[in-house]
Amino acid sequence: MIWVKYIILVLLWTCCNSQNVCEEPPEVDFGEMVSDEKVAYQKSDRVQYRCYPGYALEGPDWITCEGPQWTSPPKCLASCSITRQQLEAKNLLLSGGRRRSHVIGNNQTLEFLCREGYILSAPSVRKCIDGNMDLPSCISERGKKCSRPPSVANGDTITLSQKEYTSGSSVEFRCQRYYAMEGHSRSFCDNGNWTKVPVCLEPCVISLAELERRKMGVKLRSNEDEFQTLYLPHGDSVEFNCKPGHSLATNLSQSAFEIQCRGGPIVYPECKAIKCDPPRLANGTFRPERTVYQDGDLIKIECDHRVQTAETQTIAECTRNGWSPPPQCNAGGNCGHPPSIQNGDVLNPLQAQYAPGTTLQYKCQFLYVMNGNSQVRCENGHWTEAPTCIDATCTISEVDMAQNNIQLKWTNDKKLYSESGDAVEFICKWHYRKDPSSPPFRTQCIEGKVTYPRCI
């Protein structure tokens, strides 16, 4: 039976285009795949996931092979646990006036109250986000009074000022124009002390004169007019672009980029003029001849006698990606003996010389699968890249499992031989635990080799 699987595997690898094949489905933390595993996954294949108990699925439970990538896998997110002791320590009650331990699922909300004599210093409704919930604070109404609240740089209070404030009272702040608030807008008097006041974060300043000097422009929002100076609030983003004929010095193929304000001066990338050097053209000449070419400049290519340009193109343009198409005059030529490959053979009769355009077919020997295109082609006196033949089987070593204190995950899985591409899962033996530096416990047979995880 195992030989039949090998034959199927070889046929799958040789007949299927790699663009229509996906790798093993991605792993999901705190979840598992419930669909049966396959030797190879083709375009339109689907697999299903489920989460471990206590975790909620976020996203679709099915993903699809779209060749060669999978659609985005789901996430398994933890629920939140709130104990009676936590509620008591913060003088909190659940809605309805109860105080008891509670478990709430991911992305669900819970409303809190304060016990008598205390008031909430923050919104009463909180949300569970992947096992984390920030509990509100309750402030005593019977504590010491507070003096005037601290001032906030680049901000103002919008509450009527008083000489002193009773415990539990609050003041509200706002930031000046273009400044962004970090923290709660309200500060509470808590037994003689004010809770943390917000911070007003500095905006970024964008100067039109500086943009002109740097050969850059900025994409304005629909509600913004032409400007000499633009103020960008902290955390906001703005899209810049290099002027025509220029591109990013760090990435010549890119001319637009986005920058997020982190306060203060903006660090601009450099926009560089697009230039092309004169092409190095064997077997031909070009016109006009210059020491340097600008974006959009054209040259005419003239090849020597009995030599033709690639794809019959005679005009090339200077672009941000260099000359397009690349100027070249290729002389045709025969190819010699095709490249030999380990564990594989050429199916066609061998010759001393092959004419341009000739294609040859390779096949892998038994128990090996092909990686790459099964054909090579004679082009300009050279063969295109030949495929490789990789080992189709892996042997799961009981000695290696014993040395790493692991065993196969499924107790009924006695299979010690796996085909290339198969997934293999291990677990720690009894009384052993995962080594923090261990490779993943779900591994794959790749070119006859398996990477073993480790338990200590």
CSV table of N, CA and C in Angstrom, one decimal, residues 11-75:
chain,number,residue,atom,x,y,z
A,11,LEU,N,3.3,11.4,-9.0
A,11,LEU,CA,2.5,11.9,-10.0
A,11,LEU,C,2.0,13.3,-9.7
A,12,LEU,N,1.6,13.5,-8.4
A,12,LEU,CA,1.2,14.8,-8.0
A,12,LEU,C,2.2,15.9,-8.2
A,13,TRP,N,3.5,15.6,-7.8
A,13,TRP,CA,4.5,16.6,-7.9
A,13,TRP,C,4.9,16.9,-9.4
A,14,THR,N,4.8,15.9,-10.2
A,14,THR,CA,5.2,16.1,-11.6
A,14,THR,C,4.2,16.7,-12.5
A,15,CYS,N,2.9,16.4,-12.2
A,15,CYS,CA,1.8,16.9,-13.0
A,15,CYS,C,1.2,18.2,-12.6
A,16,CYS,N,1.5,18.7,-11.4
A,16,CYS,CA,0.8,19.9,-10.9
A,16,CYS,C,1.8,21.1,-10.9
A,17,ASN,N,1.2,22.2,-11.4
A,17,ASN,CA,2.0,23.4,-11.4
A,17,ASN,C,2.2,23.9,-10.0
A,18,SER,N,3.4,24.3,-9.6
A,18,SER,CA,3.7,24.7,-8.3
A,18,SER,C,2.9,25.9,-7.8
A,19,GLN,N,2.4,26.7,-8.8
A,19,GLN,CA,1.6,27.9,-8.5
A,19,GLN,C,0.2,27.5,-8.0
A,20,ASN,N,-0.2,26.2,-8.2
A,20,ASN,CA,-1.5,25.7,-7.7
A,20,ASN,C,-1.4,24.8,-6.5
A,21,VAL,N,-0.2,24.8,-5.9
A,21,VAL,CA,0.0,24.0,-4.7
A,21,VAL,C,0.3,24.8,-3.5
A,22,CYS,N,-0.3,24.5,-2.4
A,22,CYS,CA,0.0,25.2,-1.1
A,22,CYS,C,0.9,24.3,-0.2
A,23,GLU,N,1.6,25.0,0.7
A,23,GLU,CA,2.4,24.3,1.7
A,23,GLU,C,1.4,23.7,2.8
A,24,GLU,N,1.9,23.1,3.8
A,24,GLU,CA,1.1,22.6,4.9
A,24,GLU,C,0.2,23.8,5.5
A,25,PRO,N,-1.0,23.5,5.9
A,25,PRO,CA,-1.8,24.6,6.5
A,25,PRO,C,-1.1,25.2,7.7
A,26,PRO,N,-1.3,26.5,7.9
A,26,PRO,CA,-0.6,27.1,9.1
A,26,PRO,C,-1.1,26.6,10.4
A,27,GLU,N,-0.3,26.6,11.4
A,27,GLU,CA,-0.7,26.3,12.8
A,27,GLU,C,-1.4,27.4,13.4
A,28,VAL,N,-2.4,27.1,14.3
A,28,VAL,CA,-3.1,28.1,15.0
A,28,VAL,C,-2.8,27.9,16.5
A,29,ASP,N,-2.3,28.9,17.2
A,29,ASP,CA,-2.0,28.8,18.6
A,29,ASP,C,-3.3,28.6,19.4
A,30,PHE,N,-3.2,27.6,20.3
A,30,PHE,CA,-4.4,27.2,21.1
A,30,PHE,C,-5.5,26.7,20.3
A,31,GLY,N,-5.2,26.1,19.2
A,31,GLY,CA,-6.2,25.5,18.3
A,31,GLY,C,-5.6,24.3,17.5
A,32,GLU,N,-6.5,23.6,16.8
A,32,GLU,CA,-6.0,22.5,16.0
A,32,GLU,C,-6.8,22.4,14.7
A,33,MET,N,-6.3,21.7,13.7
A,33,MET,CA,-7.0,21.4,12.5
A,33,MET,C,-7.8,20.2,12.7
A,34,VAL,N,-9.1,20.2,12.3
A,34,VAL,CA,-9.9,19.1,12.4
A,34,VAL,C,-10.1,18.3,11.1
A,35,SER,N,-9.7,18.9,10.0
A,35,SER,CA,-9.8,18.2,8.7
A,35,SER,C,-8.7,17.2,8.6
A,36,ASP,N,-8.9,16.1,7.8
A,36,ASP,CA,-7.9,15.1,7.6
A,36,ASP,C,-6.7,15.7,6.8
A,37,GLU,N,-5.5,15.3,7.2
A,37,GLU,CA,-4.3,15.8,6.6
A,37,GLU,C,-4.2,15.1,5.2
A,38,LYS,N,-3.6,15.9,4.2
A,38,LYS,CA,-3.4,15.4,2.9
A,38,LYS,C,-1.9,15.4,2.6
A,39,VAL,N,-1.5,14.5,1.6
A,39,VAL,CA,-0.1,14.5,1.1
A,39,VAL,C,0.3,15.8,0.5
A,40,ALA,N,-0.6,16.4,-0.4
A,40,ALA,CA,-0.4,17.6,-1.0
A,40,ALA,C,-1.7,18.4,-1.1
A,41,TYR,N,-1.6,19.7,-1.0
A,41,TYR,CA,-2.8,20.6,-1.0
A,41,TYR,C,-2.9,21.3,-2.3
A,42,GLN,N,-4.0,21.2,-3.1
A,42,GLN,CA,-4.1,21.8,-4.4
A,42,GLN,C,-5.0,23.1,-4.2
A,43,LYS,N,-5.0,23.9,-5.3
A,43,LYS,CA,-5.9,25.1,-5.3
A,43,LYS,C,-7.3,24.7,-5.1
A,44,SER,N,-8.0,25.4,-4.2
A,44,SER,CA,-9.4,25.2,-3.8
A,44,SER,C,-9.6,24.2,-2.7
A,45,ASP,N,-8.5,23.5,-2.3
A,45,ASP,CA,-8.7,22.6,-1.1
A,45,ASP,C,-9.0,23.5,0.1
A,46,ARG,N,-9.8,22.9,1.1
A,46,ARG,CA,-10.2,23.7,2.3
A,46,ARG,C,-9.8,22.8,3.5
A,47,VAL,N,-9.5,23.5,4.6
A,47,VAL,CA,-9.3,22.8,5.9
A,47,VAL,C,-10.0,23.6,7.0
A,48,GLN,N,-10.4,22.9,8.0
A,48,GLN,CA,-11.2,23.5,9.1
A,48,GLN,C,-10.4,23.4,10.4
A,49,TYR,N,-10.6,24.5,11.3
A,49,TYR,CA,-9.9,24.6,12.6
A,49,TYR,C,-11.0,24.6,13.7
A,50,ARG,N,-10.5,24.3,14.9
A,50,ARG,CA,-11.3,24.5,16.1
A,50,ARG,C,-10.4,24.9,17.2
A,51,CYS,N,-10.9,25.6,18.2
A,51,CYS,CA,-10.1,26.1,19.4
A,51,CYS,C,-10.2,25.1,20.5
A,52,TYR,N,-9.1,25.1,21.4
A,52,TYR,CA,-9.1,24.4,22.6
A,52,TYR,C,-10.2,24.9,23.5
A,53,PRO,N,-10.7,24.1,24.5
A,53,PRO,CA,-11.7,24.6,25.4
A,53,PRO,C,-11.2,25.9,26.2
A,54,GLY,N,-12.1,26.9,26.3
A,54,GLY,CA,-11.7,28.1,27.0
A,54,GLY,C,-11.2,29.2,26.0
A,55,TYR,N,-11.1,28.9,24.7
A,55,TYR,CA,-10.7,29.8,23.7
A,55,TYR,C,-11.8,30.0,22.7
A,56,ALA,N,-11.9,31.2,22.2
A,56,ALA,CA,-12.9,31.6,21.2
A,56,ALA,C,-12.3,31.8,19.9
A,57,LEU,N,-13.0,31.3,18.8
A,57,LEU,CA,-12.5,31.5,17.5
A,57,LEU,C,-12.8,32.9,16.9
A,58,GLU,N,-11.8,33.5,16.4
A,58,GLU,CA,-12.0,34.8,15.7
A,58,GLU,C,-11.6,34.6,14.3
A,59,GLY,N,-12.5,34.9,13.4
A,59,GLY,CA,-12.3,34.7,12.0
A,59,GLY,C,-13.0,33.4,11.5
A,60,PRO,N,-12.9,33.1,10.2
A,60,PRO,CA,-13.6,31.9,9.6
A,60,PRO,C,-12.9,30.7,10.1
A,61,ASP,N,-13.7,29.6,10.4
A,61,ASP,CA,-13.1,28.4,10.8
A,61,ASP,C,-12.5,27.6,9.6
A,62,TRP,N,-12.9,27.9,8.4
A,62,TRP,CA,-12.4,27.3,7.2
A,62,TRP,C,-11.4,28.2,6.5
A,63,ILE,N,-10.3,27.7,6.0
A,63,ILE,CA,-9.4,28.5,5.1
A,63,ILE,C,-9.2,27.7,3.8
A,64,THR,N,-8.9,28.4,2.7
A,64,THR,CA,-8.8,27.8,1.4
A,64,THR,C,-7.4,28.0,0.8
A,65,CYS,N,-7.0,27.0,0.1
A,65,CYS,CA,-5.7,27.1,-0.7
A,65,CYS,C,-6.0,27.9,-2.0
A,66,GLU,N,-5.3,29.0,-2.1
A,66,GLU,CA,-5.5,29.9,-3.3
A,66,GLU,C,-4.3,29.8,-4.2
A,67,GLY,N,-3.4,28.9,-3.9
A,67,GLY,CA,-2.2,28.6,-4.8
A,67,GLY,C,-1.4,29.8,-5.1
A,68,PRO,N,-0.2,30.0,-4.5
A,68,PRO,CA,0.4,29.1,-3.6
A,68,PRO,C,0.2,29.4,-2.1
A,69,GLN,N,-0.7,30.4,-1.8
A,69,GLN,CA,-0.9,30.8,-0.4
A,69,GLN,C,-2.3,30.4,0.1
A,70,TRP,N,-2.4,30.2,1.4
A,70,TRP,CA,-3.7,30.0,2.1
A,70,TRP,C,-4.3,31.3,2.4
A,71,THR,N,-5.7,31.3,2.5
A,71,THR,CA,-6.3,32.5,3.0
A,71,THR,C,-6.0,32.6,4.5
A,72,SER,N,-6.3,33.8,5.1
A,72,SER,CA,-5.8,34.0,6.5
A,72,SER,C,-6.5,33.1,7.5
A,73,PRO,N,-5.7,32.4,8.3
A,73,PRO,CA,-6.2,31.5,9.3
A,73,PRO,C,-6.9,32.3,10.5
A,74,PRO,N,-7.8,31.6,11.2
A,74,PRO,CA,-8.4,32.2,12.4
A,74,PRO,C,-7.4,32.3,13.5
A,75,LYS,N,-7.9,33.0,14.6
A,75,LYS,CA,-7.1,33.1,15.9
A,75,LYS,C,-8.0,32.4,17.0
